[in-house]
PDB file of C-alpha atoms and ligand atoms in Angstrom:
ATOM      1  CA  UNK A   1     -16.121  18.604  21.169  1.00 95.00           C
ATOM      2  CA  UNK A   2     -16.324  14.815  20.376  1.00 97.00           C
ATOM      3  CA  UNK A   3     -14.235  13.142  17.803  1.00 98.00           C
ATOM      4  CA  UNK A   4     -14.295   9.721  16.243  1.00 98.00           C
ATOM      5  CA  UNK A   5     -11.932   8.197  13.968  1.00 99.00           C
ATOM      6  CA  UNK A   6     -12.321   4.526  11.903  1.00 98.00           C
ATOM      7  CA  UNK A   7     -10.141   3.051   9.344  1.00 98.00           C
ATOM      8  CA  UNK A   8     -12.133   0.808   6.332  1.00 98.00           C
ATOM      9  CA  UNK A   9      -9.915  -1.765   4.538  1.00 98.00           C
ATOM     10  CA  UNK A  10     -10.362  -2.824   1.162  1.00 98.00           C
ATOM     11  CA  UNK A  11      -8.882  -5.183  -1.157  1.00 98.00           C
ATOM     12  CA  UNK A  12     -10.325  -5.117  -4.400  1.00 98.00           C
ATOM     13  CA  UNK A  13     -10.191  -8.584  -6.910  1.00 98.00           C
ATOM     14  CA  UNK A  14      -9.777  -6.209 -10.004  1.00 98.00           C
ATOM     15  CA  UNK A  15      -7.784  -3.123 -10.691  1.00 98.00           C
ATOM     16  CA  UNK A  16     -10.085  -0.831 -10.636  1.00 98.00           C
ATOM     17  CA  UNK A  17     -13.373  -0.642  -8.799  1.00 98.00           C
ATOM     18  CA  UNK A  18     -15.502   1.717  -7.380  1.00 98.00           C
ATOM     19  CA  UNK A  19     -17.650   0.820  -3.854  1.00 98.00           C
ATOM     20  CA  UNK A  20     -20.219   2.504  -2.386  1.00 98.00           C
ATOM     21  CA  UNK A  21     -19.207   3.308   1.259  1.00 98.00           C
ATOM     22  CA  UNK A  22     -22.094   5.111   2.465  1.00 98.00           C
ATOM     23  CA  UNK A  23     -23.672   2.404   5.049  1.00 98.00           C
ATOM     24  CA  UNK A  24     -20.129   2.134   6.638  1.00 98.00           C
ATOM     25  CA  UNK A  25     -19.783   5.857   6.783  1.00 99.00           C
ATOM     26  CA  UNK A  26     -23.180   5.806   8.001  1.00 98.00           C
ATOM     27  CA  UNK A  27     -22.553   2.986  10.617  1.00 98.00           C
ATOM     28  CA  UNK A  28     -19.104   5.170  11.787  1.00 98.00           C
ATOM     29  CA  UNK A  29     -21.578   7.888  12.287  1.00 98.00           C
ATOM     30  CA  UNK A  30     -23.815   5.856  14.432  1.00 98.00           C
ATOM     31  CA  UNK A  31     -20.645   4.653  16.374  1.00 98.00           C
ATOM     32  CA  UNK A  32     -19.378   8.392  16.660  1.00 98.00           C
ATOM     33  CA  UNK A  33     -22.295   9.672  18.876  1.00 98.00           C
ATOM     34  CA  UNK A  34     -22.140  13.122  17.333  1.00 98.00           C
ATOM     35  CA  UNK A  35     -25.013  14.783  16.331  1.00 98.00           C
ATOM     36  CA  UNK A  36     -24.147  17.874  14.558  1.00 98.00           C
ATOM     37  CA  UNK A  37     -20.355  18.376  13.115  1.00 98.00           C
ATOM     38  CA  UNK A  38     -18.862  17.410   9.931  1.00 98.00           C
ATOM     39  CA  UNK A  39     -17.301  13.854   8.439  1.00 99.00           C
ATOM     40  CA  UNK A  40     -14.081  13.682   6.630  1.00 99.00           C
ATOM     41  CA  UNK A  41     -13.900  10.211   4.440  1.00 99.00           C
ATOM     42  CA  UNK A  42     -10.577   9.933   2.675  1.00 98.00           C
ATOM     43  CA  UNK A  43      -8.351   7.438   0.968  1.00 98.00           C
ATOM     44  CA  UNK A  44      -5.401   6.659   2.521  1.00 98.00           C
ATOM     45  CA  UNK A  45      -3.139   5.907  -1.106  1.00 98.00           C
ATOM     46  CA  UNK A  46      -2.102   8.112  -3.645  1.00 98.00           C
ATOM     47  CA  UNK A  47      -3.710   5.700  -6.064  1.00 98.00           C
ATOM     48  CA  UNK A  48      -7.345   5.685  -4.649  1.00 98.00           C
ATOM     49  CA  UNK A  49     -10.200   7.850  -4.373  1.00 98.00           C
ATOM     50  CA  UNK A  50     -13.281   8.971  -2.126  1.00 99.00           C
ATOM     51  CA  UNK A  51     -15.671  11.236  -4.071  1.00 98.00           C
ATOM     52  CA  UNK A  52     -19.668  11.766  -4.348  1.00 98.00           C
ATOM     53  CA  UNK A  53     -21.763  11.043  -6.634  1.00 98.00           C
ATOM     54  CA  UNK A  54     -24.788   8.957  -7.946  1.00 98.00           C
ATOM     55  CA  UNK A  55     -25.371   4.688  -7.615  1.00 98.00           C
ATOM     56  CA  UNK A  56     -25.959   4.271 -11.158  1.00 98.00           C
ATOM     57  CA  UNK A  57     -24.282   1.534 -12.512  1.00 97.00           C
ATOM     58  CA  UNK A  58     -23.978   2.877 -16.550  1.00 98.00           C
ATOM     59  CA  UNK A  59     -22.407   6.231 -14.679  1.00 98.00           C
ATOM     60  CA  UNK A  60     -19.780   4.235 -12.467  1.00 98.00           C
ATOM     61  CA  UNK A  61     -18.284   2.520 -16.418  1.00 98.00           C
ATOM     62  CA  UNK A  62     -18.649   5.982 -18.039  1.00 98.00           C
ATOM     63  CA  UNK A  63     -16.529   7.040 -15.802  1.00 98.00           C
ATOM     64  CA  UNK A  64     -13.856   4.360 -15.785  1.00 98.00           C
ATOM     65  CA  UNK A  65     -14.068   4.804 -19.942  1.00 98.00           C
ATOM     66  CA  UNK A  66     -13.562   8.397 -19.213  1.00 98.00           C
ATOM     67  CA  UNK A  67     -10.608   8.321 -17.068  1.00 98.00           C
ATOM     68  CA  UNK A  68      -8.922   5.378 -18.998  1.00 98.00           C
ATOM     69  CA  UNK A  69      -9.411   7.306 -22.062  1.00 98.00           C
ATOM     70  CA  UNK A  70      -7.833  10.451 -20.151  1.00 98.00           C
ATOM     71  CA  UNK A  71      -4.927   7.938 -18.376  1.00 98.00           C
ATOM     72  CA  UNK A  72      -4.848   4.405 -19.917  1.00 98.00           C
ATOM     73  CA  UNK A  73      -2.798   1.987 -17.931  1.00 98.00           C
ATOM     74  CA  UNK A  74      -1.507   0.840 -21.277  1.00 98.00           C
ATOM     75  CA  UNK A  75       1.569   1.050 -22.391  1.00 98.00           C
ATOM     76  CA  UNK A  76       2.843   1.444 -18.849  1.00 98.00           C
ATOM     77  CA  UNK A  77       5.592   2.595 -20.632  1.00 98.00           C
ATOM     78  CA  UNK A  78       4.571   5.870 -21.745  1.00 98.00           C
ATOM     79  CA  UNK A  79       5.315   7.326 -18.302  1.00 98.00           C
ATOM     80  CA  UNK A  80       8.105   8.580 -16.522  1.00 98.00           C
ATOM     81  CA  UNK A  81       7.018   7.285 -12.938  1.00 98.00           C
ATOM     82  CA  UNK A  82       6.762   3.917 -14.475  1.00 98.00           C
ATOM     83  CA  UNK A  83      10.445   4.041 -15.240  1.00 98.00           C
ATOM     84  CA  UNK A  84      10.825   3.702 -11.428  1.00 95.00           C
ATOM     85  CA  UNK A  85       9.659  -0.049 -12.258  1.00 96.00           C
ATOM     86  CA  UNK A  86       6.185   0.721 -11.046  1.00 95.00           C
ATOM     87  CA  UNK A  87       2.910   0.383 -13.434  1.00 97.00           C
ATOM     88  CA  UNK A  88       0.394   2.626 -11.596  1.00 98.00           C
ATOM     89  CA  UNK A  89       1.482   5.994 -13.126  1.00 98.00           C
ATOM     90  CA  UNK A  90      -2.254   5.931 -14.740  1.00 98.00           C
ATOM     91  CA  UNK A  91      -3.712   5.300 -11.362  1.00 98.00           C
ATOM     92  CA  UNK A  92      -2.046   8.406  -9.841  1.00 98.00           C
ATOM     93  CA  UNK A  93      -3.675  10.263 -11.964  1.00 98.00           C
ATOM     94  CA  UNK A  94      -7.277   8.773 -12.101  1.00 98.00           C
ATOM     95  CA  UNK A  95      -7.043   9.289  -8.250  1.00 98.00           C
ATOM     96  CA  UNK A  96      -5.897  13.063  -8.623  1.00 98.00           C
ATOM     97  CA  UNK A  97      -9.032  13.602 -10.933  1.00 98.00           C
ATOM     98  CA  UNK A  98     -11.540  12.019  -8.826  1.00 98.00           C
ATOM     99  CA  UNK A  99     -10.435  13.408  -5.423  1.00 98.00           C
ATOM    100  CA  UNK A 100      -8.697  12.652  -2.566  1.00 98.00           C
ATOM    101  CA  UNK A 101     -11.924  13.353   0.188  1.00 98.00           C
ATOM    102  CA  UNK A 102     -14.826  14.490   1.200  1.00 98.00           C
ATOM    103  CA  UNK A 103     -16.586  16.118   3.789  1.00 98.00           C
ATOM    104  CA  UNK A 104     -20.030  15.699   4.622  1.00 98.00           C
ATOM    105  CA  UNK A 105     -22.252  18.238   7.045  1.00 99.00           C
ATOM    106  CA  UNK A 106     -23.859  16.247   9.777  1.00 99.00           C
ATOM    107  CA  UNK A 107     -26.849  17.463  11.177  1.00 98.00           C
ATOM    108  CA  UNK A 108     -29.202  15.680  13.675  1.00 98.00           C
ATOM    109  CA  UNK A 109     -26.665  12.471  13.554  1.00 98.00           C
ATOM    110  CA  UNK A 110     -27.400  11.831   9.662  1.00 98.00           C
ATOM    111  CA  UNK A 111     -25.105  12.543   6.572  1.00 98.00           C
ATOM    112  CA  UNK A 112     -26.814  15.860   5.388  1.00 98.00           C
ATOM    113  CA  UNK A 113     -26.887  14.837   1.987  1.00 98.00           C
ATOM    114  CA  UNK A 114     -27.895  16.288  -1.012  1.00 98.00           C
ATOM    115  CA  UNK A 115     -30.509  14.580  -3.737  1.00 98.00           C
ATOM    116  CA  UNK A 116     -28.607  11.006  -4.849  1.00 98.00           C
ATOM    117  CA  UNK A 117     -25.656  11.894  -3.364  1.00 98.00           C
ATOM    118  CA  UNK A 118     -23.486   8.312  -2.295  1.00 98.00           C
ATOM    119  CA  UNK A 119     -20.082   7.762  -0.923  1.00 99.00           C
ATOM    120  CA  UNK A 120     -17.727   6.046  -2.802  1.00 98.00           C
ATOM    121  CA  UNK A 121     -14.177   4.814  -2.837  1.00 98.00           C
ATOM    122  CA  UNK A 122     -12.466   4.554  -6.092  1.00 98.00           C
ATOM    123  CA  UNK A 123     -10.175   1.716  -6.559  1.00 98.00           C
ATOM    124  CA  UNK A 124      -6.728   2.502  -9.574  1.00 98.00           C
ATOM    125  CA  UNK A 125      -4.232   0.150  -8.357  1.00 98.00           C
ATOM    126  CA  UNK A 126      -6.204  -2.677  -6.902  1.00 98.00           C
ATOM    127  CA  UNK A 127      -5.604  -6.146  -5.853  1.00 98.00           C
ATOM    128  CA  UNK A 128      -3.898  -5.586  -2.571  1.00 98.00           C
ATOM    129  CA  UNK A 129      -4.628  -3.926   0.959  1.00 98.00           C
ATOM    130  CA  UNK A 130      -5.507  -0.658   1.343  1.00 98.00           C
ATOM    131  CA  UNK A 131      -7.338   1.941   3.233  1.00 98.00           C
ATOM    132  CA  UNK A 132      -9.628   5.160   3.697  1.00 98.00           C
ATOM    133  CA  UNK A 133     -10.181   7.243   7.245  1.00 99.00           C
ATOM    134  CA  UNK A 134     -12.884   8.044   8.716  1.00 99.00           C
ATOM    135  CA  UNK A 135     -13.024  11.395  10.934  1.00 99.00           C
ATOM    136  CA  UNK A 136     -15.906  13.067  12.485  1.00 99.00           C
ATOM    137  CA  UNK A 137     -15.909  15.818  14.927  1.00 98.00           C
ATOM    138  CA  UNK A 138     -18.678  17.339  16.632  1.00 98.00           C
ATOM    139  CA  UNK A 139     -21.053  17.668  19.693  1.00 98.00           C
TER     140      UNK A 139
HETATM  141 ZN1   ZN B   1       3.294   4.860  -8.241  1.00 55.37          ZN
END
């Protein structure tokens, strides 16, 4: 069994963003070799997300609407974690709704995808350096 492994780096100009990642996963693949096996992407913060879902622009804001509406950042001091003189308490909890990972089937070296599915990393706490792994095993 084969087994690849590839760190992305991101560091996002707002607070929260969300990227599509699926070339770079794709290019990872290419790198890999492996033809049939499956591909973990996840983000390497408690603060950040890797989930699937569609490209579509109006979609990406309903969801950041959504989740601020479920977790505003504001006041930062409505919550407890904050009191450890952090402000991100909202962005732990956007990340724990949208996911920490995903796996993806591959099969005859491509992501097996299904219809519109994308890769992409969700962004909480932004505006510094962070991370999401890459691992895919296979033949
Ligand atoms: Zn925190």
């Amino acid at each position: 069994m084969k087994s690849y492994r590839k760190e992305l780096w991101f560091n996002t100009q707002s607070r929260r963003a969300f990227i599509n990642i699926t070339s770079q996963v794709e290019e990872a693949l290419r790198e890999s070799g492996i033809k049939e096996g499956l591909c973990l992407v996840n983000a390497m913060h408690i603060t950040a997300s890797v989930f699937i879902n569609d490209d579509e622009s109006g979609l990406h804001k309903d969801y950041d609407k959504w989740l601020e509406k479920l977790a505003p950042h504001e006041p930062v001091n409505q919550y407890q974690h904050n009191d450890t003189g952090e402000d991100n308490a909202d962005a732990h909890m956007k990340r724990q709704i949208m996911g920490r990972e995903v796996v993806v089937a591959v099969t005859n070296s491509e992501l097996d995808f299904g219809t519109w599915e994308q890769i992409f990393y969700g962004e909480f706490d932004g505006k510094r350096k962070k991370r999401v792994l890459i691992k895919i095993i296979g033949e």
